[in-house]
Amino acid sequence: HPEQEVMISTAMPGAPPPDGVDIAITSAAKARPGMRTHRLIPRIVVPVCSPDYLRTAPPLRSPADLEHHTLLQSPGDAADWRRWVERSGAPPVNPPRRIGFTSADIAYSAALDGLGCALGRIGFIEADLEAGRLVRPFATVLKGAGGFDMMHPDTDPLPPRVKVFRDWILGQLASRDA
């Protein structure tokens, strides 16, 4: 809808949308009173790393081998790493090093640069997996808490520009899942 003016701004994870916003796409934010929320993408994570990292790092044949690797973490990943290891059936791991980042984008960049293993979010890593820039050493997936949500004022009727955008983005996601 090129006739619609769009302004994109970023905020720290968990921050509520600013006042006066028609639609917000947020991660781990709580809805404000008077806002309607639609889940767009659930938080589903898998360990990923670069092929170069695997060539130079200790063997990574089973989830228990993470004990010998650097784990790359964005906010919320420490608990998800523990849950992922548990879900994989491996005993708890205590890696020699963890590197924390303020965003998943920076953690992915670090994984692409060969600094360790990150938890990649399904919906964001497919292009890097298909291009071979990242690999998934294990099949186990973890559905984590939260995801990406779209929020808009809970009014009836919605302003036409809000309804058009909401219906378009929900339609895009529905056709992707079909």
XYZ file of N, CA, C and O in Angstrom:
712
model
N 0.837 -1.190 0.000
C 0.000 0.000 0.000
C 0.879 1.249 0.000
O 1.029 1.911 1.024
N 1.462 1.566 -1.150
C 2.398 2.688 -1.197
C 1.763 4.037 -0.881
O 2.471 4.994 -0.578
N 0.437 4.109 -0.912
C -0.212 5.380 -0.587
C -0.229 5.649 0.920
O -0.530 6.762 1.350
N 0.099 4.647 1.715
C 0.104 4.804 3.163
C 1.471 5.278 3.638
O 2.500 4.752 3.207
N 1.469 6.246 4.511
C 2.713 6.696 5.124
C 3.048 5.755 6.270
O 2.190 5.430 7.094
N 4.279 5.301 6.309
C 4.723 4.375 7.339
C 5.951 4.953 8.022
O 6.865 5.444 7.348
N 5.963 4.929 9.328
C 7.154 5.304 10.079
C 7.536 4.101 10.930
O 6.695 3.555 11.652
N 8.766 3.702 10.830
C 9.251 2.549 11.586
C 10.231 3.066 12.624
O 11.157 3.812 12.304
N 10.013 2.671 13.876
C 10.962 3.015 14.931
C 11.238 1.764 15.733
O 10.452 0.823 15.726
N 12.360 1.758 16.401
C 12.734 0.598 17.205
C 12.760 0.990 18.666
O 12.888 2.161 19.016
N 12.629 -0.015 19.507
C 12.679 0.185 20.955
C 13.282 -1.063 21.574
O 13.400 -2.105 20.932
N 13.658 -0.965 22.813
C 14.199 -2.125 23.524
C 13.117 -3.198 23.648
O 11.937 -2.872 23.762
N 13.497 -4.468 23.620
C 12.513 -5.535 23.793
C 11.715 -5.325 25.083
O 12.263 -4.970 26.117
N 10.421 -5.533 24.977
C 9.556 -5.406 26.143
C 8.993 -4.021 26.352
O 8.094 -3.835 27.163
N 9.498 -3.030 25.608
C 8.983 -1.669 25.773
C 7.590 -1.579 25.162
O 7.344 -2.131 24.091
N 6.666 -0.891 25.829
C 5.336 -0.749 25.248
C 5.380 0.187 24.047
O 6.282 1.014 23.934
N 4.405 0.064 23.140
C 4.397 0.979 21.993
C 4.160 2.406 22.454
O 3.460 2.642 23.445
N 4.736 3.372 21.766
C 4.533 4.770 22.167
C 3.088 5.205 21.937
O 2.374 4.623 21.127
N 2.671 6.226 22.647
C 1.330 6.780 22.459
C 1.178 7.288 21.032
O 2.136 7.743 20.409
N -0.037 7.216 20.526
C -0.332 7.758 19.214
C 0.005 6.846 18.055
O -0.154 7.229 16.903
N 0.443 5.626 18.319
C 0.805 4.687 17.265
C -0.461 3.977 16.784
O -1.277 3.530 17.590
N -0.636 3.895 15.453
C -1.782 3.172 14.900
C -1.621 1.667 15.064
O -2.547 0.970 15.459
N -0.433 1.163 14.723
C -0.135 -0.271 14.812
C 1.294 -0.414 15.302
O 2.195 0.293 14.838
N 1.487 -1.330 16.231
C 2.833 -1.637 16.719
C 3.080 -3.126 16.527
O 2.196 -3.950 16.778
N 4.265 -3.470 16.079
C 4.701 -4.862 16.020
C 5.782 -4.976 17.065
O 6.807 -4.290 16.997
N 5.522 -5.805 18.055
C 6.373 -5.836 19.235
C 6.798 -7.249 19.579
O 6.169 -8.224 19.191
N 7.860 -7.321 20.342
C 8.359 -8.582 20.867
C 8.339 -8.487 22.385
O 8.931 -7.577 22.961
N 7.662 -9.398 22.999
C 7.656 -9.518 24.466
C 7.127 -8.276 25.164
O 7.531 -7.977 26.265
N 6.250 -7.560 24.530
C 5.647 -6.399 25.189
C 4.251 -6.770 25.653
O 3.578 -7.599 25.049
N 3.828 -6.167 26.714
C 2.471 -6.401 27.205
C 1.528 -5.406 26.553
O 1.862 -4.239 26.364
N 0.349 -5.882 26.213
C -0.641 -5.003 25.600
C -1.074 -3.935 26.592
O -1.145 -4.177 27.799
N -1.325 -2.793 26.058
C -1.856 -1.706 26.866
C -3.372 -1.834 26.910
O -3.980 -2.353 25.969
N -3.996 -1.311 27.957
C -5.463 -1.279 27.955
C -5.946 -0.519 26.724
O -5.344 0.474 26.314
N -7.006 -1.020 26.115
C -7.554 -0.383 24.930
C -6.875 -0.792 23.644
O -7.179 -0.251 22.579
N -5.929 -1.753 23.709
C -5.233 -2.231 22.513
C -5.641 -3.680 22.253
O -5.833 -4.458 23.192
N -5.772 -4.068 21.004
C -6.051 -5.448 20.618
C -4.758 -6.054 20.101
O -3.996 -5.401 19.376
N -4.494 -7.302 20.468
C -3.243 -7.968 20.116
C -3.504 -9.168 19.211
O -4.418 -9.953 19.457
N -2.682 -9.312 18.179
C -2.710 -10.469 17.274
C -1.316 -11.091 17.293
O -0.333 -10.397 17.029
N -1.219 -12.383 17.587
C 0.075 -13.073 17.512
C 0.431 -13.253 16.043
O -0.331 -13.812 15.269
N 1.600 -12.752 15.658
C 2.062 -12.875 14.280
C 2.984 -14.073 14.116
O 2.805 -14.886 13.221
N 3.997 -14.140 14.962
C 4.995 -15.207 14.859
C 5.292 -15.706 16.266
O 5.721 -14.929 17.118
N 5.071 -16.998 16.525
C 5.448 -17.515 17.847
C 6.968 -17.568 17.960
O 7.688 -17.555 16.958
N 7.447 -17.616 19.173
C 8.898 -17.704 19.416
C 9.281 -19.178 19.406
O 9.061 -19.900 20.365
N 9.828 -19.619 18.277
C 10.314 -20.989 18.122
C 11.797 -20.875 17.816
O 12.192 -20.187 16.868
N 12.622 -21.520 18.644
C 14.066 -21.343 18.520
C 14.789 -22.672 18.321
O 14.326 -23.718 18.776
N 15.923 -22.571 17.621
C 16.807 -23.714 17.373
C 18.247 -23.221 17.448
O 18.520 -22.070 17.100
N 19.168 -24.038 17.922
C 20.573 -23.626 17.893
C 21.071 -23.502 16.456
O 20.734 -24.327 15.601
N 21.850 -22.453 16.205
C 22.466 -22.241 14.897
C 23.891 -21.744 15.095
O 24.230 -21.159 16.130
N 24.710 -21.996 14.095
C 26.078 -21.483 14.088
C 26.545 -21.462 12.641
O 25.857 -21.971 11.751
N 27.693 -20.886 12.404
C 28.213 -20.831 11.036
C 28.981 -22.111 10.716
O 29.543 -22.750 11.619
N 29.020 -22.488 9.440
C 29.838 -23.645 9.058
C 31.309 -23.448 9.413
O 31.981 -24.408 9.804
N 31.809 -22.203 9.299
C 33.204 -21.929 9.664
C 33.451 -22.219 11.132
O 34.501 -22.745 11.505
N 32.495 -21.848 11.978
C 32.630 -22.130 13.409
C 32.751 -23.633 13.636
O 33.614 -24.084 14.388
N 31.904 -24.415 12.976
C 31.944 -25.874 13.158
C 33.273 -26.471 12.709
O 33.719 -27.477 13.271
N 33.907 -25.871 11.702
C 35.192 -26.405 11.218
C 36.319 -26.207 12.227
O 37.279 -26.964 12.243
N 36.218 -25.164 13.059
C 37.327 -24.857 13.974
C 37.015 -25.152 15.432
O 37.922 -25.177 16.257
N 35.748 -25.363 15.774
C 35.329 -25.581 17.165
C 35.421 -27.070 17.518
O 35.565 -27.917 16.633
N 35.317 -27.368 18.813
C 35.247 -28.784 19.197
C 34.060 -29.462 18.524
O 33.116 -28.786 18.113
N 34.086 -30.780 18.400
C 32.976 -31.482 17.746
C 31.628 -31.124 18.390
O 31.539 -30.922 19.603
N 30.599 -31.064 17.559
C 29.246 -30.753 18.025
C 28.317 -31.814 17.439
O 27.550 -31.577 16.527
N 28.430 -33.031 18.000
C 27.668 -34.179 17.503
C 26.356 -34.378 18.249
O 25.416 -34.922 17.694
N 26.321 -33.965 19.519
C 25.112 -34.129 20.325
C 24.908 -32.859 21.161
O 25.864 -32.107 21.389
N 23.678 -32.630 21.633
C 23.438 -31.442 22.460
C 24.351 -31.356 23.683
O 24.713 -30.255 24.104
N 24.758 -32.483 24.237
C 25.657 -32.464 25.393
C 27.006 -31.823 25.041
O 27.673 -31.276 25.923
N 27.383 -31.863 23.758
C 28.646 -31.250 23.331
C 28.646 -29.732 23.472
O 29.712 -29.106 23.431
N 27.474 -29.113 23.657
C 27.421 -27.660 23.878
C 28.225 -27.266 25.113
O 28.590 -26.104 25.278
N 28.509 -28.229 25.961
C 29.339 -28.025 27.157
C 30.695 -27.418 26.805
O 31.324 -26.781 27.637
N 31.126 -27.609 25.561
C 32.456 -27.172 25.138
C 32.415 -26.005 24.145
O 33.412 -25.733 23.477
N 31.281 -25.338 24.056
C 31.103 -24.289 23.056
C 30.696 -22.976 23.690
O 30.158 -22.936 24.800
N 30.912 -21.885 22.959
C 30.467 -20.558 23.378
C 29.015 -20.391 22.979
O 28.653 -20.618 21.819
N 28.177 -20.021 23.953
C 26.767 -19.762 23.672
C 26.572 -18.260 23.541
O 27.006 -17.480 24.393
N 25.901 -17.865 22.474
C 25.605 -16.462 22.196
C 24.161 -16.209 22.621
O 23.272 -16.953 22.229
N 23.940 -15.169 23.422
C 22.623 -14.965 24.011
C 22.120 -13.542 23.811
O 22.851 -12.586 24.034
N 20.860 -13.430 23.414
C 20.165 -12.149 23.416
C 19.190 -12.191 24.592
O 19.082 -13.224 25.262
N 18.500 -11.088 24.902
C 17.620 -11.091 26.074
C 16.628 -12.264 26.035
O 16.015 -12.548 25.022
N 16.513 -12.960 27.142
C 15.602 -14.093 27.257
C 16.200 -15.421 26.843
O 15.604 -16.472 27.079
N 17.376 -15.409 26.227
C 17.952 -16.656 25.716
C 18.502 -17.586 26.793
O 18.538 -18.795 26.585
N 18.945 -17.075 27.931
C 19.533 -17.954 28.954
C 18.523 -19.009 29.377
O 18.843 -20.208 29.426
N 17.298 -18.597 29.660
C 16.262 -19.563 30.059
C 15.910 -20.476 28.888
O 15.693 -21.679 29.072
N 15.854 -19.915 27.676
C 15.541 -20.746 26.511
C 16.649 -21.761 26.234
O 16.368 -22.897 25.843
N 17.924 -21.384 26.448
C 19.005 -22.364 26.280
C 18.814 -23.521 27.251
O 18.926 -24.691 26.871
N 18.510 -23.204 28.519
C 18.307 -24.281 29.508
C 17.145 -25.185 29.093
O 17.245 -26.412 29.142
N 16.031 -24.575 28.679
C 14.862 -25.362 28.265
C 15.151 -26.162 26.997
O 14.692 -27.295 26.853
N 15.913 -25.566 26.066
C 16.223 -26.301 24.843
C 17.071 -27.531 25.163
O 16.804 -28.624 24.650
N 18.094 -27.367 25.986
C 18.952 -28.505 26.357
C 18.114 -29.573 27.043
O 18.222 -30.764 26.720
N 17.240 -29.173 27.951
C 16.370 -30.139 28.635
C 15.479 -30.860 27.629
O 15.334 -32.081 27.673
N 14.872 -30.109 26.713
C 13.987 -30.713 25.698
C 14.750 -31.689 24.808
O 14.208 -32.691 24.349
N 16.035 -31.415 24.554
C 16.836 -32.288 23.692
C 17.161 -33.617 24.371
O 17.613 -34.539 23.706
N 16.966 -33.677 25.691
C 17.284 -34.899 26.430
C 18.699 -34.942 26.958
O 19.105 -35.923 27.588
N 19.470 -33.908 26.722
C 20.854 -33.864 27.202
C 20.880 -33.451 28.677
O 19.962 -32.788 29.149
N 21.936 -33.816 29.379
C 22.080 -33.318 30.753
C 22.361 -31.808 30.716
O 22.781 -31.283 29.674
N 22.135 -31.102 31.810
C 22.440 -29.663 31.820
C 23.884 -29.415 31.386
O 24.780 -30.198 31.693
N 24.093 -28.332 30.648
C 25.440 -27.998 30.190
C 25.899 -26.711 30.863
O 25.106 -25.846 31.202
N 27.194 -26.634 31.077
C 27.815 -25.445 31.641
C 28.945 -25.042 30.698
O 30.093 -25.421 30.907
N 28.606 -24.296 29.642
C 29.631 -23.969 28.643
C 30.727 -23.098 29.229
O 30.514 -22.389 30.214
N 31.907 -23.138 28.606
C 33.031 -22.363 29.131
C 32.842 -20.849 28.980
O 33.465 -20.072 29.685
N 31.944 -20.450 28.060
C 31.791 -19.030 27.801
C 30.394 -18.742 27.260
O 29.858 -19.489 26.454
N 29.835 -17.643 27.730
C 28.586 -17.110 27.191
C 28.833 -15.650 26.859
O 29.475 -14.939 27.628
N 28.329 -15.224 25.707
C 28.438 -13.820 25.328
C 27.022 -13.289 25.191
O 26.209 -13.864 24.449
N 26.719 -12.210 25.903
C 25.390 -11.624 25.876
C 25.321 -10.424 24.948
O 26.280 -9.655 24.824
N 24.188 -10.266 24.300
C 23.939 -9.163 23.371
C 22.601 -8.527 23.714
O 21.714 -9.184 24.254
N 22.429 -7.259 23.353
C 21.178 -6.562 23.656
C 20.076 -6.871 22.654
O 18.925 -6.525 22.896
N 20.407 -7.517 21.543
C 19.370 -7.872 20.573
C 19.733 -9.172 19.872
O 20.915 -9.542 19.775
N 18.705 -9.832 19.354
C 18.913 -11.067 18.607
C 19.701 -10.803 17.329
O 20.515 -11.638 16.920
N 19.500 -9.642 16.698
C 20.232 -9.327 15.471
C 21.742 -9.365 15.695
O 22.492 -9.869 14.855
N 22.170 -8.822 16.820
C 23.615 -8.806 17.100
C 24.101 -10.222 17.403
O 25.189 -10.617 16.966
N 23.301 -11.003 18.106
C 23.675 -12.400 18.375
C 23.783 -13.185 17.073
O 24.710 -13.982 16.896
N 22.844 -12.967 16.123
C 22.928 -13.642 14.827
C 24.185 -13.223 14.078
O 24.848 -14.057 13.465
N 24.505 -11.933 14.117
C 25.726 -11.459 13.448
C 26.953 -12.137 14.035
O 27.872 -12.523 13.302
N 26.970 -12.292 15.352
C 28.088 -12.972 16.003
C 28.154 -14.438 15.573
O 29.242 -14.975 15.351
N 26.995 -15.084 15.450
C 26.973 -16.476 14.982
C 27.483 -16.550 13.540
O 28.280 -17.429 13.197
N 27.027 -15.625 12.698
C 27.494 -15.592 11.310
C 28.995 -15.377 11.232
O 29.666 -15.916 10.341
N 29.537 -14.608 12.183
C 30.975 -14.337 12.217
C 31.777 -15.457 12.870
O 32.993 -15.340 13.008
N 31.104 -16.522 13.307
C 31.817 -17.671 13.840
C 32.217 -17.575 15.299
O 33.148 -18.252 15.732
N 31.509 -16.758 16.080
C 31.874 -16.597 17.494
C 31.254 -17.631 18.425
O 31.626 -17.701 19.588
N 30.293 -18.424 17.932
C 29.676 -19.424 18.790
C 28.317 -19.847 18.254
O 28.004 -19.642 17.075
N 27.511 -20.432 19.151
C 26.180 -20.937 18.820
C 25.121 -20.008 19.403
O 25.176 -19.678 20.587
N 24.160 -19.621 18.576
C 23.058 -18.765 19.009
C 21.757 -19.539 18.895
O 21.669 -20.524 18.160
N 20.744 -19.075 19.613
C 19.401 -19.598 19.409
C 18.760 -18.764 18.306
O 18.527 -17.572 18.477
N 18.521 -19.399 17.175
C 17.918 -18.712 16.039
C 16.414 -18.830 16.100
O 15.877 -19.891 16.411
N 15.739 -17.743 15.807
C 14.277 -17.730 15.818
C 13.741 -18.098 14.438
O 14.060 -17.445 13.446
N 12.931 -19.166 14.418
C 12.272 -19.557 13.179
C 11.441 -18.361 12.715
O 10.737 -17.740 13.495
N 11.520 -18.055 11.456
C 10.874 -16.878 10.906
C 11.886 -15.796 10.583
O 11.580 -14.855 9.866
N 13.111 -15.937 11.095
C 14.144 -14.932 10.868
C 15.431 -15.518 10.301
O 16.252 -14.781 9.772
N 15.631 -16.813 10.430
C 16.922 -17.402 10.060
C 16.886 -18.220 8.776
O 17.924 -18.675 8.314
N 15.700 -18.387 8.182
C 15.581 -19.290 7.038
C 16.489 -18.896 5.872
O 17.112 -19.766 5.257
N 16.577 -17.614 5.554
C 17.419 -17.200 4.418
C 18.880 -17.553 4.676
O 19.584 -18.007 3.765
N 19.345 -17.361 5.916
C 20.739 -17.703 6.235
C 20.955 -19.209 6.222
O 22.037 -19.673 5.834
N 19.955 -19.984 6.630
C 20.070 -21.442 6.562
C 20.093 -21.907 5.105
O 20.944 -22.720 4.723
N 19.172 -21.386 4.289
C 19.102 -21.788 2.882
C 20.374 -21.415 2.126
O 20.814 -22.159 1.243
N 20.972 -20.273 2.463
C 22.196 -19.831 1.783
C 23.437 -20.516 2.338
O 24.528 -20.339 1.786
N 23.297 -21.275 3.429
C 24.446 -21.962 4.010
C 25.303 -21.094 4.904
O 26.385 -21.501 5.307
N 24.841 -19.888 5.215
C 25.605 -19.011 6.118
C 25.476 -19.470 7.563
O 26.355 -19.219 8.383
N 24.337 -20.109 7.893
C 24.117 -20.716 9.205
C 23.720 -22.169 8.992
O 23.161 -22.524 7.958
N 24.011 -22.985 9.990
C 23.580 -24.386 9.984
C 22.876 -24.686 11.300
O 23.131 -24.033 12.318
N 21.987 -25.656 11.240
C 21.281 -26.164 12.423
C 21.909 -27.501 12.779
O 21.645 -28.505 12.120
N 22.733 -27.552 13.825
C 23.375 -28.830 14.132
C 22.422 -29.874 14.712
O 22.749 -31.061 14.702
N 21.239 -29.454 15.193
C 20.295 -30.376 15.826
C 18.881 -30.098 15.351
O 18.530 -28.957 15.033
N 18.042 -31.129 15.336
C 16.666 -30.988 14.866
C 15.711 -30.476 15.951
O 14.651 -29.956 15.636
N 16.071 -30.622 17.219
C 15.171 -30.248 18.316
C 14.814 -28.766 18.245
O 15.685 -27.919 18.074
N 13.521 -28.470 18.373
C 13.038 -27.088 18.413
C 12.407 -26.824 19.773
O 11.959 -27.741 20.450
N 12.381 -25.571 20.154
C 11.765 -25.173 21.420
C 10.807 -24.031 21.145
O 11.192 -23.021 20.539
N 9.577 -24.209 21.586
C 8.637 -23.091 21.538
C 8.829 -22.308 22.825
O 8.521 -22.772 23.912
N 9.395 -21.124 22.683
C 9.683 -20.277 23.830
C 8.491 -19.400 24.180
O 7.475 -19.387 23.496
N 8.643 -18.648 25.232
C 7.597 -17.722 25.657
C 7.574 -16.530 24.716
O 8.612 -16.067 24.254
N 6.401 -16.034 24.432
C 6.262 -14.819 23.644
C 6.356 -15.064 22.161
O 6.113 -16.152 21.661
N 6.697 -14.024 21.453
C 6.768 -14.027 20.004
C 6.642 -12.604 19.527
O 6.908 -11.656 20.275
N 6.236 -12.445 18.294
C 5.994 -11.116 17.756
C 4.498 -10.912 17.615
O 3.800 -11.751 17.030
N 4.030 -9.823 18.166
C 2.615 -9.497 18.166
C 2.381 -8.176 17.449
O 3.245 -7.305 17.437
N 1.193 -8.049 16.885
C 0.749 -6.781 16.314
C -0.330 -6.234 17.241
O -1.239 -6.964 17.631
N -0.204 -4.965 17.608
C -1.193 -4.306 18.461
C -1.760 -3.094 17.737
O -1.037 -2.402 17.023
N -3.049 -2.886 17.951
C -3.707 -1.695 17.431
C -4.829 -1.322 18.396
O -5.254 -2.141 19.209
N -5.315 -0.086 18.312
C -6.400 0.304 19.211
C -7.611 -0.609 19.041
O -7.948 -1.023 17.934
N -8.231 -0.960 20.148
C -9.405 -1.835 20.138
C -10.654 -0.966 20.006
O -11.397 -0.765 20.959
N -10.830 -0.416 18.807
C -11.975 0.456 18.550
C -12.824 -0.144 17.437
O -12.331 -0.913 16.614
N -14.078 0.209 17.448
C -14.980 -0.262 16.405
C -15.767 0.932 15.905
O -16.460 1.566 16.701
N -15.648 1.309 14.683
C -14.823 0.675 13.662
C -13.381 1.159 13.741
O -13.117 2.236 14.264
N -12.482 0.333 13.204
C -11.080 0.744 13.098
C -10.960 1.801 12.009
O -11.680 1.746 11.008
N -10.045 2.736 12.173
C -9.776 3.651 11.058
C -9.397 2.832 9.818
O -8.682 1.832 9.927
N -9.871 3.224 8.628
C -9.594 2.429 7.418
C -8.119 2.116 7.204
O -7.769 1.006 6.822
N -7.205 3.066 7.455
C -5.779 2.809 7.224
C -5.257 1.715 8.150
O -4.407 0.924 7.774
N -5.791 1.644 9.376
C -5.374 0.613 10.326
C -5.940 -0.739 9.904
O -5.224 -1.745 9.893
N -7.201 -0.767 9.521
C -7.830 -2.016 9.092
C -7.137 -2.581 7.856
O -6.857 -3.782 7.791
N -6.826 -1.724 6.892
C -6.169 -2.176 5.661
C -4.811 -2.799 5.987
O -4.475 -3.884 5.505
N -4.021 -2.124 6.813
C -2.699 -2.651 7.146
C -2.817 -3.941 7.960
O -2.134 -4.924 7.670
N -3.687 -3.941 8.962
C -3.881 -5.146 9.779
C -4.279 -6.323 8.903
O -3.701 -7.414 8.995
N -5.272 -6.143 8.036
C -5.740 -7.236 7.183
C -4.654 -7.685 6.215
O -4.502 -8.881 5.949
N -3.851 -6.733 5.701
C -2.783 -7.084 4.776
C -1.733 -7.950 5.471
O -1.354 -9.004 4.957
N -1.258 -7.523 6.642
C -0.182 -8.292 7.293
C -0.684 -9.659 7.757
O 0.009 -10.666 7.617
N -1.920 -9.726 8.259
C -2.471 -11.033 8.647
C -2.635 -11.930 7.421
O -2.383 -13.143 7.487
N -3.025 -11.357 6.279
C -3.146 -12.126 5.037
C -1.797 -12.629 4.546
O -1.672 -13.755 4.064
N -0.753 -11.795 4.681
C 0.591 -12.213 4.286
C 1.045 -13.418 5.089
O 1.597 -14.377 4.546
N 0.801 -13.385 6.386
C 1.221 -14.501 7.242
C 0.384 -15.741 6.979
O 0.902 -16.848 6.996
N -0.915 -15.563 6.726
C -1.776 -16.714 6.439
C -1.355 -17.395 5.142
O -1.315 -18.626 5.062
N -0.994 -16.620 4.120
C -0.586 -17.234 2.841
C 0.766 -17.918 2.990
O 1.026 -18.903 2.298
N 1.621 -17.432 3.877
C 2.918 -18.074 4.125
C 2.742 -19.426 4.795
O 3.482 -20.365 4.537
N 1.748 -19.519 5.682
C 1.514 -20.765 6.413
C 0.719 -21.781 5.613
O 0.656 -22.943 5.996
N 0.078 -21.334 4.526
C -0.782 -22.240 3.728
C 0.019 -23.207 2.901
O 1.141 -23.119 2.653
